[in-house]
Amino acid sequence: MSGADASGAAPGWRIATLRGVPVYLGRSWPIIFVVIVAAFGPPLQRALPDLGAAAYLVAALYAVLLLMSVLVHEASHAIMGQARGYRVSRIVADLWGGHTAYEHADTSPASTALVAVVGPISNGVIALGAWLLLPVMPYDVPHLLVAAVAVSNAFVAGFNLLPGLPLDGGYLVDALVWKITGSRSTGMVVAGWCGRVVTVLVLAWALLLPLLRGESPSLLTVAWAAFLGTFLWVGASSSVRAGTARRLVDRVPLRSVVRPLYVVADSTPLTQLDPRGGSVAVHNPENGVWGLVDPAALELVPATARARTTAGSVARAQPVGWVVQVPSLDADVTPVIQAVHASGAEELAVITQERPPSAGLVTVRDLAAALERADGTA
């Protein structure tokens, strides 16, 4: 499972669409395909010598079945994410297994937990179904493939439930700590540190288990341990850094950086603008809130012409995505920071979802200064 990442070039070959979400075969996936065929082909050929070179075709079929299991896992994340109000941008199967990219503001610990847990559950269901099929499968290749699907999906389900980010079990830890403490940043940091512990334990298990049996770890075991360890450690460390940075953001309430903003129709005469001062945004039914009245342009309009000059005629159009919807001004500045990155706007209109709604203006300069002050008091 992954967080937001909806921009940029296509991550691979588009192979399907699920409820409007593009599904990609990542450019790195052929690497894992070759590894699986190379790893399972020779032992399969020794176990079933009658197959000959066809053993490698069976190994390739197993790689495809494993790919399908990964896609079911990620599709479960995507469907539950949509059900919980996330905007899912893509599903990708790649060298690391797979990931689902979302665009969403934090909703609740329950949403985080539900989106996380459905992936391992889906693999558990596949494993159970394959296990129930085993007694009726013909022996040799069909029986072997179904058994491999059962074992691999059981492993994927169990492994993903290990309690540390970036695994799905880490998101469950994140959600639990978030629920208990009320702080998402604390949940991310705790789950990230748990992920580091899980990494060490997985590496110790993979490398020490052969030694306990009186054997030397094989080159394949060492390679897989290094592969998994890198993936887990990088993901866990990223979560710790993100949670630490988020703690800084949590110390900056949105209300502290919002300037007064008045929203009027762009057809409003200048003589009817609110005399209380502050910035003025303009809107119309077709474009919504689309621009800001330019104080310099406003000053150039003679007093005698203001009654027939509209606010829209002296407004500057703003970039797409410059309007940010928030529950209230008591929220933190996270959605504003996300909007800055997405839109590139220097000024952002903040509209609350309250009834009646209120509006404010946040400038990148004010936001940066507030974050700098918060960092100095950390």
GROMACS .gro file of N, CA and C in nm, residues 148-266:
model
  357
  148ALA      N    1   0.155  -2.421  -0.467
  148ALA     CA    2   0.243  -2.305  -0.463
  148ALA      C    3   0.163  -2.176  -0.443
  149VAL      N    4   0.048  -2.166  -0.507
  149VAL     CA    5  -0.038  -2.049  -0.489
  149VAL      C    6  -0.087  -2.039  -0.344
  150ALA      N    7  -0.124  -2.153  -0.286
  150ALA     CA    8  -0.170  -2.153  -0.147
  150ALA      C    9  -0.060  -2.109  -0.052
  151VAL      N   10   0.059  -2.167  -0.069
  151VAL     CA   11   0.170  -2.134   0.022
  151VAL      C   12   0.214  -1.989   0.004
  152SER      N   13   0.230  -1.945  -0.121
  152SER     CA   14   0.280  -1.809  -0.144
  152SER      C   15   0.182  -1.703  -0.095
  153ASN      N   16   0.052  -1.726  -0.116
  153ASN     CA   17  -0.045  -1.628  -0.069
  153ASN      C   18  -0.057  -1.628   0.083
  154ALA      N   19  -0.044  -1.745   0.145
  154ALA     CA   20  -0.043  -1.748   0.291
  154ALA      C   21   0.077  -1.672   0.345
  155PHE      N   22   0.192  -1.689   0.278
  155PHE     CA   23   0.313  -1.616   0.319
  155PHE      C   24   0.296  -1.466   0.301
  156VAL      N   25   0.244  -1.425   0.185
  156VAL     CA   26   0.224  -1.282   0.157
  156VAL      C   27   0.130  -1.220   0.260
  157ALA      N   28   0.020  -1.291   0.292
  157ALA     CA   29  -0.075  -1.239   0.391
  157ALA      C   30  -0.008  -1.224   0.526
  158GLY      N   31   0.063  -1.329   0.570
  158GLY     CA   32   0.128  -1.322   0.701
  158GLY      C   33   0.239  -1.219   0.706
  159PHE      N   34   0.321  -1.215   0.600
  159PHE     CA   35   0.433  -1.120   0.598
  159PHE      C   36   0.383  -0.976   0.600
  160ASN      N   37   0.278  -0.946   0.522
  160ASN     CA   38   0.227  -0.810   0.516
  160ASN      C   39   0.162  -0.766   0.647
  161LEU      N   40   0.125  -0.860   0.731
  161LEU     CA   41   0.065  -0.824   0.860
  161LEU      C   42   0.169  -0.803   0.970
  162LEU      N   43   0.297  -0.818   0.938
  162LEU     CA   44   0.400  -0.787   1.038
  162LEU      C   45   0.386  -0.641   1.079
  163PRO      N   46   0.399  -0.612   1.210
  163PRO     CA   47   0.360  -0.480   1.263
  163PRO      C   48   0.465  -0.371   1.246
  164GLY      N   49   0.489  -0.331   1.123
  164GLY     CA   50   0.582  -0.221   1.100
  164GLY      C   51   0.569  -0.168   0.960
  165LEU      N   52   0.577  -0.037   0.944
  165LEU     CA   53   0.576   0.021   0.810
  165LEU      C   54   0.706  -0.014   0.739
  166PRO      N   55   0.700  -0.032   0.605
  166PRO     CA   56   0.592   0.002   0.513
  166PRO      C   57   0.492  -0.110   0.486
  167LEU      N   58   0.491  -0.215   0.567
  167LEU     CA   59   0.398  -0.325   0.548
  167LEU      C   60   0.258  -0.285   0.594
  168ASP      N   61   0.158  -0.360   0.548
  168ASP     CA   62   0.020  -0.327   0.585
  168ASP      C   63  -0.001  -0.334   0.736
  169GLY      N   64   0.068  -0.428   0.803
  169GLY     CA   65   0.057  -0.433   0.948
  169GLY      C   66   0.108  -0.307   1.014
  170GLY      N   67   0.202  -0.239   0.949
  170GLY     CA   68   0.250  -0.112   1.002
  170GLY      C   69   0.143  -0.005   1.000
  171TYR      N   70   0.059  -0.007   0.896
  171TYR     CA   71  -0.052   0.089   0.891
  171TYR      C   72  -0.153   0.060   1.001
  172LEU      N   73  -0.166  -0.067   1.039
  172LEU     CA   74  -0.254  -0.100   1.152
  172LEU      C   75  -0.196  -0.044   1.282
  173VAL      N   76  -0.063  -0.054   1.299
  173VAL     CA   77   0.002   0.006   1.416
  173VAL      C   78  -0.018   0.157   1.413
  174ASP      N   79   0.004   0.217   1.297
  174ASP     CA   80  -0.015   0.361   1.280
  174ASP      C   81  -0.157   0.402   1.323
  175ALA      N   82  -0.257   0.328   1.273
  175ALA     CA   83  -0.397   0.361   1.304
  175ALA      C   84  -0.425   0.345   1.453
  176LEU      N   85  -0.371   0.239   1.515
  176LEU     CA   86  -0.395   0.216   1.657
  176LEU      C   87  -0.335   0.328   1.742
  177VAL      N   88  -0.209   0.364   1.715
  177VAL     CA   89  -0.144   0.471   1.792
  177VAL      C   90  -0.214   0.603   1.766
  178TRP      N   91  -0.253   0.628   1.642
  178TRP     CA   92  -0.327   0.750   1.608
  178TRP      C   93  -0.457   0.757   1.688
  179LYS      N   94  -0.527   0.644   1.695
  179LYS     CA   95  -0.654   0.641   1.770
  179LYS      C   96  -0.631   0.668   1.918
  180ILE      N   97  -0.526   0.608   1.975
  180ILE     CA   98  -0.501   0.622   2.119
  180ILE      C   99  -0.452   0.761   2.155
  181THR      N  100  -0.359   0.815   2.074
  181THR     CA  101  -0.295   0.943   2.109
  181THR      C  102  -0.363   1.063   2.045
  182GLY      N  103  -0.442   1.039   1.940
  182GLY     CA  104  -0.501   1.150   1.867
  182GLY      C  105  -0.404   1.219   1.773
  183SER      N  106  -0.284   1.162   1.756
  183SER     CA  107  -0.181   1.225   1.673
  183SER      C  108  -0.139   1.130   1.562
  184ARG      N  109  -0.164   1.169   1.437
  184ARG     CA  110  -0.120   1.087   1.324
  184ARG      C  111   0.032   1.085   1.316
  185SER      N  112   0.097   1.196   1.349
  185SER     CA  113   0.242   1.200   1.341
  185SER      C  114   0.306   1.100   1.437
  186THR      N  115   0.250   1.090   1.558
  186THR     CA  116   0.302   0.991   1.653
  186THR      C  117   0.282   0.850   1.600
  187GLY      N  118   0.166   0.824   1.539
  187GLY     CA  119   0.141   0.693   1.481
  187GLY      C  120   0.242   0.658   1.374
  188MET      N  121   0.276   0.754   1.288
  188MET     CA  122   0.372   0.728   1.181
  188MET      C  123   0.511   0.700   1.236
  189VAL      N  124   0.552   0.777   1.337
  189VAL     CA  125   0.685   0.758   1.393
  189VAL      C  126   0.695   0.622   1.463
  190VAL      N  127   0.593   0.589   1.544
  190VAL     CA  128   0.594   0.461   1.615
  190VAL      C  129   0.594   0.344   1.515
  191ALA      N  130   0.507   0.352   1.414
  191ALA     CA  131   0.500   0.245   1.315
  191ALA      C  132   0.629   0.235   1.234
  192GLY      N  133   0.694   0.348   1.210
  192GLY     CA  134   0.821   0.346   1.140
  192GLY      C  135   0.931   0.278   1.221
  193TRP      N  136   0.938   0.308   1.351
  193TRP     CA  137   1.036   0.242   1.436
  193TRP      C  138   1.006   0.092   1.449
  194CYS      N  139   0.877   0.059   1.455
  194CYS     CA  140   0.841  -0.084   1.454
  194CYS      C  141   0.889  -0.150   1.325
  195GLY      N  142   0.879  -0.078   1.214
  195GLY     CA  143   0.927  -0.132   1.087
  195GLY      C  144   1.077  -0.158   1.089
  196ARG      N  145   1.152  -0.071   1.154
  196ARG     CA  146   1.297  -0.093   1.166
  196ARG      C  147   1.326  -0.219   1.248
  197VAL      N  148   1.250  -0.237   1.356
  197VAL     CA  149   1.267  -0.358   1.437
  197VAL      C  150   1.233  -0.482   1.356
  198VAL      N  151   1.122  -0.475   1.282
  198VAL     CA  152   1.081  -0.588   1.197
  198VAL      C  153   1.190  -0.619   1.095
  199THR      N  154   1.250  -0.515   1.038
  199THR     CA  155   1.357  -0.537   0.941
  199THR      C  156   1.471  -0.617   1.000
  200VAL      N  157   1.516  -0.578   1.119
  200VAL     CA  158   1.626  -0.648   1.186
  200VAL      C  159   1.588  -0.793   1.213
  201LEU      N  160   1.464  -0.814   1.260
  201LEU     CA  161   1.421  -0.950   1.292
  201LEU      C  162   1.410  -1.037   1.167
  202VAL      N  163   1.360  -0.980   1.058
  202VAL     CA  164   1.349  -1.055   0.933
  202VAL      C  165   1.487  -1.094   0.881
  203LEU      N  166   1.581  -1.000   0.886
  203LEU     CA  167   1.716  -1.030   0.841
  203LEU      C  168   1.781  -1.137   0.930
  204ALA      N  169   1.758  -1.124   1.061
  204ALA     CA  170   1.816  -1.224   1.153
  204ALA      C  171   1.757  -1.362   1.126
  205TRP      N  172   1.626  -1.368   1.103
  205TRP     CA  173   1.561  -1.497   1.075
  205TRP      C  174   1.614  -1.557   0.944
  206ALA      N  175   1.624  -1.473   0.840
  206ALA     CA  176   1.664  -1.523   0.709
  206ALA      C  177   1.808  -1.573   0.707
  207LEU      N  178   1.894  -1.504   0.781
  207LEU     CA  179   2.037  -1.537   0.775
  207LEU      C  180   2.081  -1.633   0.884
  208LEU      N  181   2.016  -1.627   1.001
  208LEU     CA  182   2.060  -1.713   1.111
  208LEU      C  183   1.994  -1.850   1.109
  209LEU      N  184   1.874  -1.861   1.050
  209LEU     CA  185   1.806  -1.990   1.048
  209LEU      C  186   1.889  -2.099   0.982
  210PRO      N  187   1.953  -2.073   0.866
  210PRO     CA  188   2.039  -2.179   0.810
  210PRO      C  189   2.156  -2.214   0.902
  211LEU      N  190   2.211  -2.114   0.971
  211LEU     CA  191   2.322  -2.141   1.061
  211LEU      C  192   2.279  -2.230   1.177
  212LEU      N  193   2.157  -2.208   1.226
  212LEU     CA  194   2.107  -2.290   1.336
  212LEU      C  195   2.087  -2.435   1.292
  213ARG      N  196   2.067  -2.453   1.162
  213ARG     CA  197   2.053  -2.588   1.107
  213ARG      C  198   2.188  -2.650   1.072
  214GLY      N  199   2.295  -2.574   1.099
  214GLY     CA  200   2.428  -2.624   1.064
  214GLY      C  201   2.462  -2.606   0.918
  215GLU      N  202   2.391  -2.515   0.850
  215GLU     CA  203   2.414  -2.491   0.708
  215GLU      C  204   2.463  -2.348   0.688
  216SER      N  205   2.524  -2.323   0.575
  216SER     CA  206   2.562  -2.187   0.537
  216SER      C  207   2.449  -2.126   0.455
  217PRO      N  208   2.417  -1.998   0.478
  217PRO     CA  209   2.312  -1.934   0.397
  217PRO      C  210   2.348  -1.939   0.249
  218SER      N  211   2.252  -1.974   0.168
  218SER     CA  212   2.275  -1.979   0.023
  218SER      C  213   2.284  -1.837  -0.032
  219LEU      N  214   2.342  -1.827  -0.151
  219LEU     CA  215   2.352  -1.697  -0.217
  219LEU      C  216   2.213  -1.639  -0.242
  220LEU      N  217   2.117  -1.725  -0.279
  220LEU     CA  218   1.980  -1.678  -0.302
  220LEU      C  219   1.919  -1.623  -0.174
  221THR      N  220   1.943  -1.692  -0.061
  221THR     CA  221   1.890  -1.645   0.067
  221THR      C  222   1.948  -1.510   0.104
  222VAL      N  223   2.078  -1.494   0.086
  222VAL     CA  224   2.143  -1.367   0.117
  222VAL      C  225   2.090  -1.255   0.028
  223ALA      N  226   2.072  -1.287  -0.103
  223ALA     CA  227   2.021  -1.186  -0.197
  223ALA      C  228   1.880  -1.143  -0.159
  224TRP      N  229   1.792  -1.241  -0.127
  224TRP     CA  230   1.655  -1.206  -0.089
  224TRP      C  231   1.652  -1.129   0.042
  225ALA      N  232   1.739  -1.166   0.137
  225ALA     CA  233   1.744  -1.093   0.264
  225ALA      C  234   1.787  -0.949   0.242
  226ALA      N  235   1.886  -0.929   0.156
  226ALA     CA  236   1.930  -0.793   0.126
  226ALA      C  237   1.821  -0.714   0.056
  227PHE      N  238   1.750  -0.781  -0.036
  227PHE     CA  239   1.641  -0.716  -0.109
  227PHE      C  240   1.529  -0.673  -0.014
  228LEU      N  241   1.482  -0.766   0.068
  228LEU     CA  242   1.375  -0.735   0.162
  228LEU      C  243   1.420  -0.633   0.266
  229GLY      N  244   1.542  -0.651   0.317
  229GLY     CA  245   1.592  -0.560   0.419
  229GLY      C  246   1.599  -0.417   0.369
  230THR      N  247   1.646  -0.400   0.245
  230THR     CA  248   1.653  -0.264   0.188
  230THR      C  249   1.515  -0.203   0.175
  231PHE      N  250   1.422  -0.282   0.120
  231PHE     CA  251   1.285  -0.234   0.103
  231PHE      C  252   1.222  -0.193   0.236
  232LEU      N  253   1.235  -0.280   0.337
  232LEU     CA  254   1.173  -0.254   0.466
  232LEU      C  255   1.239  -0.137   0.537
  233TRP      N  256   1.373  -0.133   0.537
  233TRP     CA  257   1.442  -0.027   0.611
  233TRP      C  258   1.417   0.110   0.550
  234VAL      N  259   1.423   0.118   0.417
  234VAL     CA  260   1.398   0.247   0.351
  234VAL      C  261   1.255   0.294   0.378
  235GLY      N  262   1.157   0.203   0.367
  235GLY     CA  263   1.019   0.242   0.393
  235GLY      C  264   0.996   0.284   0.537
  236ALA      N  265   1.053   0.210   0.632
  236ALA     CA  266   1.037   0.243   0.773
  236ALA      C  267   1.102   0.377   0.805
  237SER      N  268   1.222   0.400   0.753
  237SER     CA  269   1.292   0.526   0.780
  237SER      C  270   1.218   0.643   0.718
  238SER      N  271   1.161   0.622   0.600
  238SER     CA  272   1.082   0.728   0.537
  238SER      C  273   0.963   0.766   0.624
  239SER      N  274   0.899   0.666   0.685
  239SER     CA  275   0.785   0.693   0.772
  239SER      C  276   0.827   0.771   0.896
  240VAL      N  277   0.942   0.736   0.954
  240VAL     CA  278   0.991   0.808   1.071
  240VAL      C  279   1.017   0.954   1.036
  241ARG      N  280   1.081   0.977   0.921
  241ARG     CA  281   1.110   1.115   0.879
  241ARG      C  282   0.981   1.192   0.851
  242ALA      N  283   0.886   1.126   0.783
  242ALA     CA  284   0.760   1.193   0.752
  242ALA      C  285   0.682   1.226   0.879
  243GLY      N  286   0.680   1.132   0.973
  243GLY     CA  287   0.610   1.158   1.099
  243GLY      C  288   0.675   1.270   1.179
  244THR      N  289   0.809   1.275   1.179
  244THR     CA  290   0.880   1.382   1.249
  244THR      C  291   0.850   1.517   1.186
  245ALA      N  292   0.850   1.520   1.051
  245ALA     CA  293   0.817   1.645   0.982
  245ALA      C  294   0.673   1.685   1.007
  246ARG      N  295   0.587   1.587   1.017
  246ARG     CA  296   0.445   1.617   1.040
  246ARG      C  297   0.423   1.677   1.178
  247ARG      N  298   0.504   1.637   1.274
  247ARG     CA  299   0.492   1.698   1.407
  247ARG      C  300   0.514   1.848   1.400
  248LEU      N  301   0.606   1.889   1.314
  248LEU     CA  302   0.629   2.032   1.293
  248LEU      C  303   0.504   2.098   1.236
  249VAL      N  304   0.445   2.033   1.136
  249VAL     CA  305   0.324   2.087   1.073
  249VAL      C  306   0.210   2.094   1.175
  250ASP      N  307   0.202   1.995   1.263
  250ASP     CA  308   0.094   1.992   1.363
  250ASP      C  309   0.099   2.113   1.455
  251ARG      N  310   0.218   2.175   1.469
  251ARG     CA  311   0.231   2.289   1.559
  251ARG      C  312   0.190   2.420   1.494
  252VAL      N  313   0.149   2.415   1.368
  252VAL     CA  314   0.108   2.537   1.297
  252VAL      C  315  -0.039   2.527   1.261
  253PRO      N  316  -0.128   2.581   1.345
  253PRO     CA  317  -0.271   2.577   1.309
  253PRO      C  318  -0.299   2.667   1.189
  254LEU      N  319  -0.390   2.623   1.107
  254LEU     CA  320  -0.424   2.698   0.986
  254LEU      C  321  -0.467   2.841   1.020
  255ARG      N  322  -0.540   2.856   1.129
  255ARG     CA  323  -0.592   2.988   1.167
  255ARG      C  324  -0.479   3.090   1.186
  256SER      N  325  -0.360   3.040   1.225
  256SER     CA  326  -0.250   3.132   1.256
  256SER      C  327  -0.186   3.193   1.132
  257VAL      N  328  -0.212   3.137   1.013
  257VAL     CA  329  -0.150   3.190   0.892
  257VAL      C  330  -0.252   3.242   0.791
  258VAL      N  331  -0.378   3.246   0.830
  258VAL     CA  332  -0.484   3.289   0.738
  258VAL      C  333  -0.508   3.439   0.749
  259ARG      N  334  -0.507   3.505   0.636
  259ARG     CA  335  -0.543   3.647   0.628
  259ARG      C  336  -0.690   3.659   0.587
  260PRO      N  337  -0.752   3.773   0.617
  260PRO     CA  338  -0.892   3.792   0.576
  260PRO      C  339  -0.907   3.785   0.424
  261LEU      N  340  -1.012   3.717   0.379
  261LEU     CA  341  -1.043   3.706   0.236
  261LEU      C  342  -1.193   3.718   0.217
  262TYR      N  343  -1.233   3.803   0.124
  262TYR     CA  344  -1.374   3.820   0.094
  262TYR      C  345  -1.398   3.774  -0.049
  263VAL      N  346  -1.499   3.689  -0.066
  263VAL     CA  347  -1.529   3.631  -0.196
  263VAL      C  348  -1.654   3.698  -0.252
  264VAL      N  349  -1.641   3.754  -0.375
  264VAL     CA  350  -1.754   3.821  -0.439
  264VAL      C  351  -1.768   3.770  -0.581
  265ALA      N  352  -1.883   3.793  -0.641
  265ALA     CA  353  -1.902   3.759  -0.782
  265ALA      C  354  -1.812   3.848  -0.866
  266ASP      N  355  -1.758   3.792  -0.976
  266ASP     CA  356  -1.667   3.874  -1.057
  266ASP      C  357  -1.738   3.986  -1.131
   0.00000   0.00000   0.00000
